[in-house]
Coordinates of C-alpha atoms in Angstrom, one line a residue:
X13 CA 5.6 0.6 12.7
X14 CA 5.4 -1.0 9.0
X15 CA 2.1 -2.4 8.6
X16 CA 1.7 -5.0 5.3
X17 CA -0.7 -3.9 2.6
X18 CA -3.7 -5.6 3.6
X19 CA -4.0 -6.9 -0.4
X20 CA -0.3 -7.9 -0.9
X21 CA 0.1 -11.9 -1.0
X22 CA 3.3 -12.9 -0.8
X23 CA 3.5 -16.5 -2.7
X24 CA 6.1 -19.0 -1.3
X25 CA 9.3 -19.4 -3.3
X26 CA 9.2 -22.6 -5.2
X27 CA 11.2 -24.1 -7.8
X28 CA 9.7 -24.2 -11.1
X29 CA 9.0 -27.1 -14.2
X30 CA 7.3 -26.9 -17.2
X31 CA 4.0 -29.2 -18.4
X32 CA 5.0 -28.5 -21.7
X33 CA 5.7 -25.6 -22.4
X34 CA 3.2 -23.8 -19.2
X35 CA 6.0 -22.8 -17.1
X36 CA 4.4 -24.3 -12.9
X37 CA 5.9 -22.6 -10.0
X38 CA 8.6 -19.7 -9.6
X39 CA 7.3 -16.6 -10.6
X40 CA 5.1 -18.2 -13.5
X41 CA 1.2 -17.6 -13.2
X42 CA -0.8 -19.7 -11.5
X43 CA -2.7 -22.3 -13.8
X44 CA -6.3 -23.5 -13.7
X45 CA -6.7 -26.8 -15.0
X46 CA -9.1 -29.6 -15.3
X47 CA -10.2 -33.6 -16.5
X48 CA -12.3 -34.3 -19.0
X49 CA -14.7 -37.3 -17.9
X50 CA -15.4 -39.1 -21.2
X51 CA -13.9 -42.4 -21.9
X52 CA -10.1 -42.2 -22.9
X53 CA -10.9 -44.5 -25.9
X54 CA -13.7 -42.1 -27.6
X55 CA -11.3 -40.0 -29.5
X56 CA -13.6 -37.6 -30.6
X57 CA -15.6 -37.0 -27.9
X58 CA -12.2 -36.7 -25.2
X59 CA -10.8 -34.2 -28.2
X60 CA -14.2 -32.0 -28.1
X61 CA -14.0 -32.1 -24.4
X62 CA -10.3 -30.8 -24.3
X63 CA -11.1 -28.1 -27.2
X64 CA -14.4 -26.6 -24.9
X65 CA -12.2 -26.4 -21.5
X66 CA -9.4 -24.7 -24.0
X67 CA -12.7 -22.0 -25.1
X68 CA -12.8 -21.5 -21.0
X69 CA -9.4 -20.7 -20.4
X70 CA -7.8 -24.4 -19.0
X71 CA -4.3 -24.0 -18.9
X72 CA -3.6 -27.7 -18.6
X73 CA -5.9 -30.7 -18.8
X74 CA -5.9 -34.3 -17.4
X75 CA -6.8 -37.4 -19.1
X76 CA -7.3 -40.6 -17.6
X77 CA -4.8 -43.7 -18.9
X78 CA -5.6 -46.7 -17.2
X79 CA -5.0 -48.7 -19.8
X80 CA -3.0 -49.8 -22.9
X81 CA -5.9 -48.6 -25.1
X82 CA -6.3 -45.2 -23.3
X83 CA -2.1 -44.4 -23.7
X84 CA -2.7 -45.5 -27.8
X85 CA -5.7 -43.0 -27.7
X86 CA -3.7 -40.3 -26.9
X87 CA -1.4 -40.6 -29.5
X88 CA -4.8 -39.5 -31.3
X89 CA -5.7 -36.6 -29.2
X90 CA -2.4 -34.9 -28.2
X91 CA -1.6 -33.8 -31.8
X92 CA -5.4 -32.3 -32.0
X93 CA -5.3 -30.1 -28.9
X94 CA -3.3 -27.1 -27.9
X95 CA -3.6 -27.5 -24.2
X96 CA -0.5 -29.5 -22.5
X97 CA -2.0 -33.0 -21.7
X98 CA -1.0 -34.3 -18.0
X99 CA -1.6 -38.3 -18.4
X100 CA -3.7 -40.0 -14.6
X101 CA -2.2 -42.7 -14.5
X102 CA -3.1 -45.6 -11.9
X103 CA -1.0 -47.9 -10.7
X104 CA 1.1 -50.0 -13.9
X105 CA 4.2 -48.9 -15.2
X106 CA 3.9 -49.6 -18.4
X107 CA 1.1 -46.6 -18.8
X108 CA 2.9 -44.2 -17.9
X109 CA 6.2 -44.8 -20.3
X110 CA 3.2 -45.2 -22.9
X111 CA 1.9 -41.8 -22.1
X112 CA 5.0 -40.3 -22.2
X113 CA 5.9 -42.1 -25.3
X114 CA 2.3 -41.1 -26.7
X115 CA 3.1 -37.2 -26.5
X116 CA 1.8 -36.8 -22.5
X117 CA 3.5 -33.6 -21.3
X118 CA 3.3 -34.8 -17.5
X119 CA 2.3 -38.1 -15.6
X120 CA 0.4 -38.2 -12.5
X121 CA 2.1 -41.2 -10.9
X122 CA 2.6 -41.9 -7.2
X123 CA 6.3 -43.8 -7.7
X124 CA 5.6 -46.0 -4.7
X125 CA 2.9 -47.1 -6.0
X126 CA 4.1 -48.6 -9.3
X127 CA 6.6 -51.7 -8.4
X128 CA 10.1 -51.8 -7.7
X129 CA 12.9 -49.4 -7.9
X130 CA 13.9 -50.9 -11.5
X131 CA 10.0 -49.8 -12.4
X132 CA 10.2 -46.0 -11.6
X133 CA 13.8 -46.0 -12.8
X134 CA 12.2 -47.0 -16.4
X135 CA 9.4 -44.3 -16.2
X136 CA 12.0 -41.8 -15.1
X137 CA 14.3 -42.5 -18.1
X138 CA 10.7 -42.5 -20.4
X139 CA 9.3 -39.3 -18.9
X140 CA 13.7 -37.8 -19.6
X141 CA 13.6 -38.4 -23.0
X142 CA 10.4 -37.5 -23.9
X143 CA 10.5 -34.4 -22.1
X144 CA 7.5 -35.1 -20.0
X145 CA 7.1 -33.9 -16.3
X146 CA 5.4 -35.8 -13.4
X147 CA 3.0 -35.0 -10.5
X148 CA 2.9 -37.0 -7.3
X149 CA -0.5 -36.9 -6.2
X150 CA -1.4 -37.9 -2.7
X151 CA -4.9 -38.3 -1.0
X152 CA -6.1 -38.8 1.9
X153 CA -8.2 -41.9 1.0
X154 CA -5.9 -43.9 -0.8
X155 CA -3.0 -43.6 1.5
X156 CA -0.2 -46.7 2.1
X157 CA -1.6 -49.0 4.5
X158 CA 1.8 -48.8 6.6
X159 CA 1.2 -44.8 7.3
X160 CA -2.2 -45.6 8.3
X161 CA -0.6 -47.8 10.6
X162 CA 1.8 -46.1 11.7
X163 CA -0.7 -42.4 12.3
X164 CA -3.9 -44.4 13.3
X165 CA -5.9 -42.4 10.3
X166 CA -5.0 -40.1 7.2
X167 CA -4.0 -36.9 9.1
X168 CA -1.4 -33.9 8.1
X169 CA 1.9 -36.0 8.8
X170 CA 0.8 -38.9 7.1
X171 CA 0.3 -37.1 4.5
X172 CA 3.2 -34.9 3.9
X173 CA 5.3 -38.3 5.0
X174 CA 3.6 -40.0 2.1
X175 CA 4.6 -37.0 -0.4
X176 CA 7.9 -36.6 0.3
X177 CA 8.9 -40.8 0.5
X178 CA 7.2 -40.5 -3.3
X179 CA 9.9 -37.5 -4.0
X180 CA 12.7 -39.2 -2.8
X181 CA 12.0 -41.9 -5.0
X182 CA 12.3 -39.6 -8.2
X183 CA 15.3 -37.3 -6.2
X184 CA 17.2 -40.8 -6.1
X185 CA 16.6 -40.7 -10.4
X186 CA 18.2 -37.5 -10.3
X187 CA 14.9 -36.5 -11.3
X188 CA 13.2 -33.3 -10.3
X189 CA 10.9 -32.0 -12.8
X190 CA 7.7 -32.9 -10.7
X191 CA 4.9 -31.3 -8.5
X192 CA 3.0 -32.4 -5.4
X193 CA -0.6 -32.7 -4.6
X194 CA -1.9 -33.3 -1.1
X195 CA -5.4 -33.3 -1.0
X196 CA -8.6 -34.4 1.1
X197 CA -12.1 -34.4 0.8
X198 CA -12.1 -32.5 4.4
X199 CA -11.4 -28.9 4.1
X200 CA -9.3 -28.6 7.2
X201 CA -7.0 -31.7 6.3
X202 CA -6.0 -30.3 3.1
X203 CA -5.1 -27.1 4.6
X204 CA -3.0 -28.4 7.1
X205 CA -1.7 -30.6 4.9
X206 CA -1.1 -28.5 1.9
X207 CA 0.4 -26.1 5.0
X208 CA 3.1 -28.7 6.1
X209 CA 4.1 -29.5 2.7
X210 CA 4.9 -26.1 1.8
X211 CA 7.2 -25.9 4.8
X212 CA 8.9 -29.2 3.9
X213 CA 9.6 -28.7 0.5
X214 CA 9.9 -26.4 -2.2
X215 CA 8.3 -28.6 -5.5
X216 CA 5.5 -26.1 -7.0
X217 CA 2.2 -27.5 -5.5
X218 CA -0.9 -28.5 -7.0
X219 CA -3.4 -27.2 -5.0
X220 CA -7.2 -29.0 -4.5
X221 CA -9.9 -30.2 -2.3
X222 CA -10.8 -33.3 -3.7
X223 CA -14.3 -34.8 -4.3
X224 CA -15.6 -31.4 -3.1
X225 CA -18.7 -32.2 -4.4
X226 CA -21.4 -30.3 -6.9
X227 CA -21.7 -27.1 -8.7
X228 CA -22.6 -25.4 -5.5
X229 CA -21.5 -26.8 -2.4
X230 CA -18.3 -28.0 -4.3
X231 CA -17.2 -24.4 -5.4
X232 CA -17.9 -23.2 -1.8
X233 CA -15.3 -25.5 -0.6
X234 CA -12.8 -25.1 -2.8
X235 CA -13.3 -21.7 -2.7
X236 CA -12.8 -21.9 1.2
X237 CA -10.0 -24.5 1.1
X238 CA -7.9 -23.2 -1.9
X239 CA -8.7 -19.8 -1.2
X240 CA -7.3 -19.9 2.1
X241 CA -3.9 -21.5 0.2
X242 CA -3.7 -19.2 -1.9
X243 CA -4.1 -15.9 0.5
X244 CA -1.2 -17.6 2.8
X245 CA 0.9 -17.7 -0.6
X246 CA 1.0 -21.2 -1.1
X247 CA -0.1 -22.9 -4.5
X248 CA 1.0 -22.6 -8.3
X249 CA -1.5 -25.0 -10.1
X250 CA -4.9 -25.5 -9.1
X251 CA -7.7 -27.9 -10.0
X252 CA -11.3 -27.9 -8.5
X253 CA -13.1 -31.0 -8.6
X254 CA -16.8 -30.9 -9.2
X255 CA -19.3 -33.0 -9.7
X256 CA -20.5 -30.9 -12.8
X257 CA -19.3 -30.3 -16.5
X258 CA -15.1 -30.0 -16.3
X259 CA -15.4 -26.2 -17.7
X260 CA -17.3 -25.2 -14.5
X261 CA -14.3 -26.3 -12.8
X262 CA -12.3 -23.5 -15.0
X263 CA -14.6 -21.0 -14.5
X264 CA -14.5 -21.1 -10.6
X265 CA -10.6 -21.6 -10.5
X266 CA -10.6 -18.0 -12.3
X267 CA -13.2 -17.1 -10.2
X268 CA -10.9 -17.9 -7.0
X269 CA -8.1 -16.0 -8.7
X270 CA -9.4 -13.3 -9.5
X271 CA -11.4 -12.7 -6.4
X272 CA -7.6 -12.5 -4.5
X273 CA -6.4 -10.4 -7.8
X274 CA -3.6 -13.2 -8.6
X275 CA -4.8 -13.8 -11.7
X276 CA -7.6 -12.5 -14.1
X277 CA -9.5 -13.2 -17.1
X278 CA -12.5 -11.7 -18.9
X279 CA -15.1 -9.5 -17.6
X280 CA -15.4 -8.9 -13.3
X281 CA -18.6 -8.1 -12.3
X282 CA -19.3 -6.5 -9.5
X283 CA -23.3 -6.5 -8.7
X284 CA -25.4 -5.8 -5.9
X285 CA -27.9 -8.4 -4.3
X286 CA -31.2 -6.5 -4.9
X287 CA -33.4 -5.3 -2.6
X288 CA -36.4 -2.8 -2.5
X289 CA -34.6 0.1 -3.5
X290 CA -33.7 -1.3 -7.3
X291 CA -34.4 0.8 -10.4
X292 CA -34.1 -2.5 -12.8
X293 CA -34.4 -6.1 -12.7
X294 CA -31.1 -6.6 -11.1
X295 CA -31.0 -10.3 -10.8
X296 CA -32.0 -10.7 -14.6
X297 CA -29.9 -8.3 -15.8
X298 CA -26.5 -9.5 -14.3
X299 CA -27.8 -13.6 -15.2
X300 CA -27.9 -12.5 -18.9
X301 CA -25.4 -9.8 -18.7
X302 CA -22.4 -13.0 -17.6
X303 CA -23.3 -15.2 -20.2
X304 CA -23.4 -12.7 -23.0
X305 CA -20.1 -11.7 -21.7
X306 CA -18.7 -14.7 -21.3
X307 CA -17.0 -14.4 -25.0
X308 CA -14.6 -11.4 -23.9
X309 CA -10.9 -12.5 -22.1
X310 CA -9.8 -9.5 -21.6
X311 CA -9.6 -8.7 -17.8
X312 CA -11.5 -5.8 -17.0
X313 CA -14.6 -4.3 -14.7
X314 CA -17.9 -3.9 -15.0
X315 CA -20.1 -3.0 -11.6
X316 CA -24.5 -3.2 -12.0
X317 CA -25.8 -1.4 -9.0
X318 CA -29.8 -1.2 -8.3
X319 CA -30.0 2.2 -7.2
X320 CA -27.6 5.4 -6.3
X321 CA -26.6 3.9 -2.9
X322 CA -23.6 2.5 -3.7
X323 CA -23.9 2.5 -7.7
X324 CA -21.7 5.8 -7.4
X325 CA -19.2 4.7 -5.4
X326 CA -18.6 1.0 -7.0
X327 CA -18.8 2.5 -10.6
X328 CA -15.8 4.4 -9.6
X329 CA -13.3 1.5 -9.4
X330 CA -14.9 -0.2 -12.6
X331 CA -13.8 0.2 -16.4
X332 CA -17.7 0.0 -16.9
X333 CA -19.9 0.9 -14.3
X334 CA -24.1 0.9 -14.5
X335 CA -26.4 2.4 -11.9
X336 CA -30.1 2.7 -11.6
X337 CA -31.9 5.9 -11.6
X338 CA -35.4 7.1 -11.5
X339 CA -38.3 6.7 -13.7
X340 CA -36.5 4.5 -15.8
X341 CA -33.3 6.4 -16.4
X342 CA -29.9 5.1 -15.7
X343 CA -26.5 6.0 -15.7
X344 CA -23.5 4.7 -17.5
X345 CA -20.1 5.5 -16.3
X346 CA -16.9 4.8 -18.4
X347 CA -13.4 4.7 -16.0
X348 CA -15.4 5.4 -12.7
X349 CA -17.0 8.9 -14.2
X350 CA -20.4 9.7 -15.0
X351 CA -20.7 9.0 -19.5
X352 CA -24.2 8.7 -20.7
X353 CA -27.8 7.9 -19.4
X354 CA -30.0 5.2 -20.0
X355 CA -33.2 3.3 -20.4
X356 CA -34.7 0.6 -19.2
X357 CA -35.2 -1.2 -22.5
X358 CA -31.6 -0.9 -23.8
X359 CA -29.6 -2.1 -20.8
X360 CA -28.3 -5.2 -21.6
X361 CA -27.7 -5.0 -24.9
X362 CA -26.1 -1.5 -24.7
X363 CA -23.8 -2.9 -21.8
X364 CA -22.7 -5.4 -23.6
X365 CA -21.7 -3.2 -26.6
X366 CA -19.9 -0.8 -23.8
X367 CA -18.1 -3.6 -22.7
X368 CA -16.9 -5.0 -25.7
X369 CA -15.8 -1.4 -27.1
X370 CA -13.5 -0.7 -23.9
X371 CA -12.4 -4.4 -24.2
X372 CA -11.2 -3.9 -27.7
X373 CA -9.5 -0.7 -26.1
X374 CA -7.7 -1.9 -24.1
X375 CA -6.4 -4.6 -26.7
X376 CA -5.5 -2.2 -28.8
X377 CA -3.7 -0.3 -26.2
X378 CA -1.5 -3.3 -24.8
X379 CA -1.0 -4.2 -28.5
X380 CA 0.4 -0.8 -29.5
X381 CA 2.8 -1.4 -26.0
X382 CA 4.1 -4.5 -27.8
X383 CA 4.7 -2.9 -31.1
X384 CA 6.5 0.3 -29.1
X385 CA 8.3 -2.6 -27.0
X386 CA 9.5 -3.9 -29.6
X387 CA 10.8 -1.1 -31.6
X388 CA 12.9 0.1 -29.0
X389 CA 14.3 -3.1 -28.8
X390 CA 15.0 -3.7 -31.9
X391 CA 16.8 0.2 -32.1
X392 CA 18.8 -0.8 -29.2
X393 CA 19.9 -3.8 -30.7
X394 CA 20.6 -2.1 -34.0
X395 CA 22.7 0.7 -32.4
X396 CA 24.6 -2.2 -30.3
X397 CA 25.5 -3.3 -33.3
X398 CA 26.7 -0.3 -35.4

């Protein structure tokens, strides 16, 4: 009998569009994106926003346009920022053709929400020739009065009913370069719903449990809900939505990735809780040791273990590993072996300077891949054309 390798995720085929030029869906990565929370209109401040959730790692960032004002702001801030920008728009029209106009790379737009066919045929043909994709985004507290009718309260089928009567509206455009977002407040209902959807259709989703709430209980939630997602193989965009500064919300999306190993960037650690048994100031060490790290993007592994229980044993799947020893002494190990000792004065600051030495490695390593890459291709294509 074949048993499945109990880390393989196998992620559900979907088709794939482009916010900008970040590739969603298909085989592409999956993103980790955000909203800044200053007013539209503040040019500078929504700009400094954008740049710091960049710094983070935000592959994609939303802005709100919910009026005429905000869509002319963005002709300020799009030519200032590197990131795609996606364009929230409400419930008028005329927004989102200004977005798109205004150098948007998507609109979030629900089509059934903006007016008559006439209406989402004119933001079809603005979001065409301005190369600008869409997201539907559906939620469970905001849905059409006639499915909460119909289902008696927001629930699974209401929801995917409500997604895919928006998609048929853009379908009938001939228009298909859109995702979908089904979210809820309540765990369970965006699972199912997310769940449904990804039987029903095959846009890329947008995976998120909305209003999840603050730094802590939000990211257990979202962790929980979009986790689960993302284990069953559904999801190719995610945002989580805290009640905290927007970069938090791109440092626990990467967080989520990495901990299912679909995606990684900067420094894993890998630390034990504490307990009696500690050598060091475990706790301390690993709170300093993340933010001095937090400068480094290159994915790699670094494990801080109290004492020689499992210090050994972790440090031998790590790129760095640290364990504590007696009377002050510790040991460093470099690619799971045993490298150097240690004392207790120099720990942080000597880990740090490990870390960023076998990160600069490793650069240098994939860089020198490239440059071989490349000069075989370029010989091949050379000798295909003698």
């Amino acid at each position: 009998m074949s048993v499945r390798p109990y880390r393989d995720i196998y992620r559900r085929k979907s088709r794939q569009i482009h916010v900008g030029s970040v590739p969603v869906g298909g085989d592409a990565p999956i993103t980790v994106q955000s909203m800044t929370n200053t007013l539209t209109t503040d040019v500078e401040a929504t700009i400094a926003q954008v740049r710091a959730l960049e710094v983070a790692g935000a592959d994609i960032v939303r802005i709100s346009c919910p009026d005429k004002e905000s869509t002319e702001a963005l002709k300020k801030i799009v030519p200032e920022v590197t990131v795609p920008i996606v364009a929230d728009i409400h419930f008028h029209y005329r927004r989102g053709i200004e977005a798109a106009e205004a150098g948007a790379a998507c609109l979030r737009i629900n089509p059934g929400n903006i007016g008559s066919r006439d209406r989402v045929r004119e933001v079809v043909k603005a979001a065409r020739d301005n190369n600008c994709s869409m997201r539907i985004g559906v939620n469970a507290g905001s849905l059409e009065r006639e499915l909460l009718e119909k289902y008696g309260e927001p629930c699974p089928e209401a929801m995917v009913e409500s997604a895919l009567n928006h998609a048929r509206m853009l379908e009938d455009e001939d228009f298909f370069e859109f995702k979908i977002s089904c979210k809820a407040s309540d765990v369970f209902l965006a699972v199912a719903a997310y769940s449904a959807l990804a039987e029903a259709c095959d846009y890329p989703l947008h995976l998120g449990v909305t209003e999840a709430g603050g730094l802590q209980s939000g990211t257990i939630k979202s962790s929980i809900g979009i986790g689960n997602l993302l284990w069953a193989g559904i999801g190719d965009t995610i945002r989580v939505s805290l009640s905290a500064d927007p970069v938090e919300e791109i440092k626990v999306g990467f967080d989520i990735l990495k901990s299912l190993g679909l995606r990684h960037r900067g420094v894993n650690v890998i630390s034990c809780p504490s307990c009696a048994r500690q050598q060091f100031e475990v706790i301390k060490t690993v709170e300093v040791l993340e933010k001095r790290l937090a400068h480094i993007t290159t994915p790699l592994t670094v494990s801080v273990i109290g004492c020689v229980v499992n210090g050994p044993g972790e440090a031998l799947m790590t790129d760095v590993g640290f364990t504590g020893g007696g009377r002050g002494t510790h040991q460093v190990y470099i690619n799971g072996l045993p490298d150097h000792r240690l004392k207790d004065e120099d720990i942080v600051d000597h880990l740090v300077e490990m870390v960023e030495r076998k990160a600069a490695e490793i650069e240098a390593a994939e860089a020198a891949e490239e440059d071989a890459e490349s000069a075989n291709e370029n010989r091949a294509a050379a000798a295909a054309a003698s």
